[in-house]
Short mmCIF file of C-alpha atoms in Angstrom, two decimals:
data_model
loop_
_atom_site.label_atom_id
_atom_site.label_comp_id
_atom_site.label_asym_id
_atom_site.label_seq_id
_atom_site.Cartn_x
_atom_site.Cartn_y
_atom_site.Cartn_z
CA MET A 1 -16.67 18.75 -4.69
CA THR A 2 -18.69 17.37 -1.82
CA GLU A 3 -20.49 14.20 -3.12
CA GLN A 4 -23.87 13.38 -1.09
CA VAL A 5 -25.04 10.25 -2.92
CA GLN A 6 -24.49 7.26 -1.05
CA GLY A 7 -24.81 7.85 2.63
CA HIS A 8 -24.10 11.36 2.32
CA THR A 9 -20.38 10.52 1.98
CA THR A 10 -18.25 13.70 1.32
CA TYR A 11 -15.90 13.68 -1.54
CA HIS A 12 -13.32 16.35 -1.93
CA ILE A 13 -10.97 16.93 -5.05
CA HIS A 14 -7.67 17.88 -4.00
CA LEU A 15 -5.97 19.35 -7.21
CA GLY A 16 -2.43 20.12 -5.45
CA ASP A 17 -0.04 21.05 -8.25
CA LEU A 18 -1.79 19.00 -10.72
CA PHE A 19 -3.67 21.80 -12.42
CA ASP A 20 -3.00 25.66 -12.72
CA GLY A 21 -3.13 28.69 -10.50
CA PRO A 22 -4.63 31.88 -10.51
CA MET A 23 -2.14 33.40 -13.01
CA ASP A 24 -2.97 30.61 -15.50
CA LEU A 25 -6.57 31.51 -15.18
CA LEU A 26 -5.67 35.03 -15.78
CA VAL A 27 -3.90 33.94 -19.12
CA HIS A 28 -6.80 31.61 -19.90
CA LEU A 29 -9.23 34.61 -19.52
CA VAL A 30 -7.26 36.90 -21.43
CA ARG A 31 -6.88 34.07 -24.38
CA LYS A 32 -10.67 33.20 -24.07
CA ASN A 33 -11.61 36.95 -24.58
CA GLU A 34 -8.78 37.68 -27.32
CA VAL A 35 -8.02 40.87 -25.58
CA ASP A 36 -4.66 42.62 -25.37
CA LEU A 37 -2.65 41.83 -22.46
CA TYR A 38 -1.85 45.53 -22.06
CA ASP A 39 -5.32 46.63 -22.61
CA ILE A 40 -7.23 44.28 -20.21
CA PRO A 41 -10.86 44.89 -19.60
CA ILE A 42 -10.79 44.49 -15.97
CA ALA A 43 -14.46 44.77 -15.26
CA LEU A 44 -15.11 41.84 -17.67
CA ILE A 45 -12.07 39.57 -16.62
CA ALA A 46 -12.84 40.30 -12.93
CA GLU A 47 -16.38 39.14 -13.42
CA GLN A 48 -15.43 35.72 -15.23
CA TYR A 49 -12.56 35.19 -12.75
CA LEU A 50 -15.10 35.07 -9.72
CA GLU A 51 -17.57 32.95 -11.77
CA TYR A 52 -14.70 30.36 -12.25
CA ILE A 53 -13.92 30.83 -8.51
CA LYS A 54 -17.66 30.08 -7.72
CA LEU A 55 -17.85 26.95 -9.75
CA MET A 56 -14.92 25.71 -8.24
CA LYS A 57 -16.60 26.12 -4.73
CA VAL A 58 -19.87 24.91 -5.56
CA MET A 59 -18.04 21.58 -6.74
CA ASN A 60 -15.80 21.38 -3.57
CA ILE A 61 -12.77 21.71 -5.82
CA ASP A 62 -10.24 23.26 -3.28
CA VAL A 63 -9.60 26.89 -3.91
CA ALA A 64 -6.11 27.85 -2.94
CA GLY A 65 -5.72 30.93 -1.03
CA ASN A 66 -3.79 32.69 -3.81
CA PHE A 67 -6.99 32.23 -5.93
CA LEU A 68 -8.86 34.58 -3.35
CA VAL A 69 -6.05 37.01 -3.05
CA MET A 70 -5.94 37.36 -7.11
CA ALA A 71 -9.62 37.97 -6.69
CA ALA A 72 -9.26 40.78 -4.25
CA THR A 73 -6.58 42.14 -6.34
CA LEU A 74 -8.72 42.28 -9.50
CA ALA A 75 -11.63 44.05 -7.32
CA HIS A 76 -9.28 46.74 -5.95
CA ILE A 77 -7.77 47.35 -9.41
CA LYS A 78 -11.50 47.49 -10.77
CA SER A 79 -12.62 50.09 -8.05
CA ARG A 80 -9.46 52.27 -8.84
CA MET A 81 -10.53 52.08 -12.54
CA LEU A 82 -13.99 53.69 -11.69
CA LEU A 83 -12.68 56.25 -9.92
CA PRO A 84 -12.68 59.95 -11.73
CA VAL A 85 -9.32 60.91 -12.93
CA GLN A 86 -8.14 63.98 -11.56
CA GLU A 87 -6.07 66.54 -13.73
CA GLU A 88 -3.12 66.30 -11.40
CA GLN A 89 -3.47 62.21 -11.42
CA GLU A 90 -3.23 62.08 -15.55
CA ASP A 91 0.09 61.11 -15.51
CA GLU A 92 -0.13 58.36 -12.79
CA GLU A 93 0.40 54.62 -13.94
CA ASP A 94 -2.50 52.53 -15.43
CA PRO A 95 -3.80 50.68 -12.45
CA ARG A 96 -3.85 47.56 -14.38
CA MET A 97 -0.04 47.28 -14.56
CA GLU A 98 -0.49 45.80 -11.05
CA ILE A 99 -1.54 42.59 -12.96
CA VAL A 100 0.09 43.03 -16.20
CA ARG A 101 3.80 43.05 -14.81
CA PRO A 102 3.42 39.78 -12.89
CA LEU A 103 1.45 38.33 -15.94
CA GLU A 104 4.72 39.20 -18.15
CA GLU A 105 7.01 37.83 -15.34
CA TYR A 106 4.93 34.69 -14.87
CA LEU A 107 4.98 33.74 -18.67
CA GLN A 108 8.79 34.20 -18.78
CA LEU A 109 9.23 32.08 -15.70
CA LYS A 110 6.86 29.42 -17.17
CA TYR A 111 8.59 29.20 -20.38
CA ALA A 112 12.11 29.15 -19.01
CA ALA A 113 10.99 26.15 -16.36
CA GLU A 114 9.39 23.99 -19.24
CA ASP A 115 11.79 21.49 -21.03
CA LEU A 116 11.37 22.91 -24.23
CA ALA A 117 13.73 20.18 -25.61
CA HIS A 118 10.72 17.95 -25.32
CA ARG A 119 7.83 20.09 -25.84
CA ASP A 120 7.07 22.30 -28.76
CA ARG A 121 5.62 25.73 -27.30
CA LEU A 122 2.10 26.04 -28.86
CA GLY A 123 0.30 29.35 -27.85
CA TRP A 124 1.06 31.06 -24.34
CA ASP A 125 0.45 28.10 -21.88
CA VAL A 126 -0.12 24.95 -23.81
CA PHE A 127 2.53 22.64 -24.63
CA ILE A 128 2.79 19.68 -27.28
CA ARG A 129 4.02 16.58 -25.82
CA GLY A 130 7.12 15.05 -27.19
CA THR A 131 6.81 12.70 -30.09
CA ASP A 132 8.61 9.90 -28.05
CA GLU A 133 6.56 10.46 -25.02
CA ILE A 134 3.32 10.14 -26.96
CA SER A 135 4.44 6.99 -29.04
CA GLU A 136 5.49 5.30 -25.70
CA SER A 137 2.47 5.94 -23.73
CA ALA A 138 -0.32 5.81 -26.11
CA GLY A 139 0.58 4.06 -29.18
CA GLU A 140 -0.97 5.66 -32.28
CA GLU A 141 -2.09 8.90 -30.29
CA PRO A 142 -1.68 11.84 -32.88
CA ARG A 143 1.06 14.52 -32.51
CA ASP A 144 -1.51 17.30 -32.69
CA PHE A 145 -2.95 16.79 -29.38
CA VAL A 146 -1.99 19.37 -26.40
CA GLN A 147 -2.46 18.98 -22.74
CA VAL A 148 -5.70 20.74 -21.37
CA SER A 149 -5.83 23.08 -18.67
CA LEU A 150 -8.22 22.93 -15.64
CA PHE A 151 -9.88 26.02 -16.72
CA GLU A 152 -10.49 24.59 -20.69
CA LEU A 153 -11.86 21.22 -19.05
CA MET A 154 -14.31 23.53 -16.83
CA ASP A 155 -15.20 25.36 -19.82
CA ALA A 156 -16.13 22.05 -21.71
CA PHE A 157 -18.22 21.12 -18.53
CA GLN A 158 -20.02 24.19 -18.59
CA ARG A 159 -21.09 23.72 -22.06
CA ILE A 160 -22.35 19.97 -21.34
CA ILE A 161 -24.26 21.39 -18.10
CA LYS A 162 -26.04 23.97 -20.36
CA ARG A 163 -27.60 21.23 -22.60
CA VAL A 164 -29.22 19.64 -19.73
CA SER A 165 -32.96 20.00 -20.05
CA PRO A 166 -34.63 21.74 -16.82
CA GLU A 167 -36.40 18.32 -16.18
CA HIS A 168 -33.11 16.72 -15.36
CA PHE A 169 -31.81 19.17 -13.04
CA LEU A 170 -32.17 17.03 -9.96
CA ASN A 171 -30.46 17.30 -6.58
CA ILE A 172 -27.44 15.29 -6.45
CA THR A 173 -28.64 13.44 -3.45
CA ALA A 174 -31.33 11.81 -5.67
CA ASP A 175 -28.57 10.19 -7.90
CA THR A 176 -27.43 6.90 -6.53
CA ILE A 177 -23.92 6.67 -8.47
CA SER A 178 -20.58 7.26 -6.76
CA VAL A 179 -17.68 9.07 -7.93
CA LYS A 180 -15.59 5.78 -7.25
CA SER A 181 -17.91 3.69 -9.29
CA LYS A 182 -17.92 6.22 -11.92
CA ILE A 183 -13.96 6.04 -11.96
CA LEU A 184 -14.14 2.12 -12.54
CA GLU A 185 -16.67 2.71 -15.18
CA ILE A 186 -14.53 5.18 -17.18
CA ALA A 187 -11.51 2.81 -16.44
CA ASP A 188 -13.69 0.13 -18.12
CA ILE A 189 -14.55 2.10 -21.00
CA LEU A 190 -10.88 3.12 -21.46
CA GLU A 191 -9.79 -0.43 -21.27
CA GLN A 192 -12.04 -1.23 -24.32
CA LYS A 193 -11.79 1.62 -26.57
CA GLY A 194 -8.09 2.81 -25.43
CA SER A 195 -9.54 6.70 -25.70
CA VAL A 196 -12.65 8.21 -25.68
CA THR A 197 -13.93 12.02 -26.03
CA PHE A 198 -14.89 14.16 -23.03
CA GLU A 199 -18.49 14.48 -24.26
CA GLU A 200 -18.83 10.81 -24.87
CA LEU A 201 -18.36 10.01 -21.14
CA PHE A 202 -21.45 12.18 -20.43
CA GLU A 203 -24.82 10.31 -21.13
CA LYS A 204 -27.31 12.26 -23.36
CA GLN A 205 -30.09 11.86 -20.74
CA ALA A 206 -27.97 12.23 -17.55
CA THR A 207 -29.21 14.37 -14.64
CA LYS A 208 -27.08 17.28 -13.48
CA GLY A 209 -25.97 15.20 -10.57
CA GLN A 210 -24.51 12.57 -12.63
CA ILE A 211 -22.92 14.89 -14.81
CA ILE A 212 -21.20 16.37 -11.97
CA VAL A 213 -20.11 13.10 -10.46
CA THR A 214 -18.76 12.25 -14.08
CA PHE A 215 -16.40 15.50 -14.13
CA LEU A 216 -15.42 14.71 -10.39
CA ALA A 217 -14.37 11.38 -11.46
CA VAL A 218 -12.22 12.63 -14.40
CA LEU A 219 -10.49 15.24 -12.35
CA GLU A 220 -9.60 12.58 -9.59
CA MET A 221 -8.23 10.34 -12.39
CA ALA A 222 -6.16 13.14 -13.73
CA ARG A 223 -4.97 13.88 -10.29
CA THR A 224 -3.65 10.28 -9.61
CA GLN A 225 -2.34 10.16 -13.32
CA VAL A 226 -4.77 7.29 -14.35
CA ILE A 227 -5.64 9.22 -17.52
CA ARG A 228 -4.37 12.01 -19.68
CA ILE A 229 -6.65 14.90 -20.96
CA MET A 230 -5.46 15.97 -24.30
CA GLN A 231 -7.26 18.59 -26.98
CA HIS A 232 -7.01 18.28 -30.62
CA VAL A 233 -5.36 21.35 -31.75
CA LYS A 234 -7.40 21.86 -35.18
CA SER A 235 -10.93 20.57 -33.91
CA GLY A 236 -10.65 21.52 -30.24
CA ILE A 237 -12.35 18.18 -29.21
CA ILE A 238 -11.09 16.91 -25.83
CA ARG A 239 -9.89 13.46 -25.55
CA ILE A 240 -9.36 11.18 -22.78
CA PHE A 241 -6.44 8.56 -22.73
CA ASN A 242 -4.97 6.06 -20.40
CA GLY A 243 -2.32 7.16 -18.29
#
């Protein structure tokens, strides 16, 4: 995201390999909507996929080219699904198989590549961290926490944004806080508390700009491995721990 809060300094978040790619976003949407992998409602998934891309662009989170390629693929499949089926075309393959097959292969490769000896698989794309690793890095951190994907974090961020009253929807240029200062603030909180819930980082009366800056600070701290972002399996609460 571009931050324009102090001297109109620009601030970009380069996620690199830290967070997920387009296939993970598709898996996230299929799970979120609780739809059958082999009967994907393309119009709905394509629309939601583009909403995530728009949000990432608005916040100046670098959107890799493969995200845009997948968006074009979804649009192409959607257009094919809208075409009337001719009698001689009834035996043709379902257009959605264009993404179903790659999704199947992707999930197989993803699981094969993970070190399952240290992580118990939970669901499609979430892994519980090994007990030893947790105890060494976070003391008493519960075992029933799983790592959060970028898209789950974006969902939580959107819920927080929706709670901000209209009078607090100020332009980010009106805010005086910077991402760097927010990073220091979050580091101080974690130093004192050890961990904090994602929502606790966002002040109840915060402006939209302050909320965005806080979210960017969280992403940057995760990218640099200063923090770990975990989610409780049962409650769904997202909690942030020192890295």
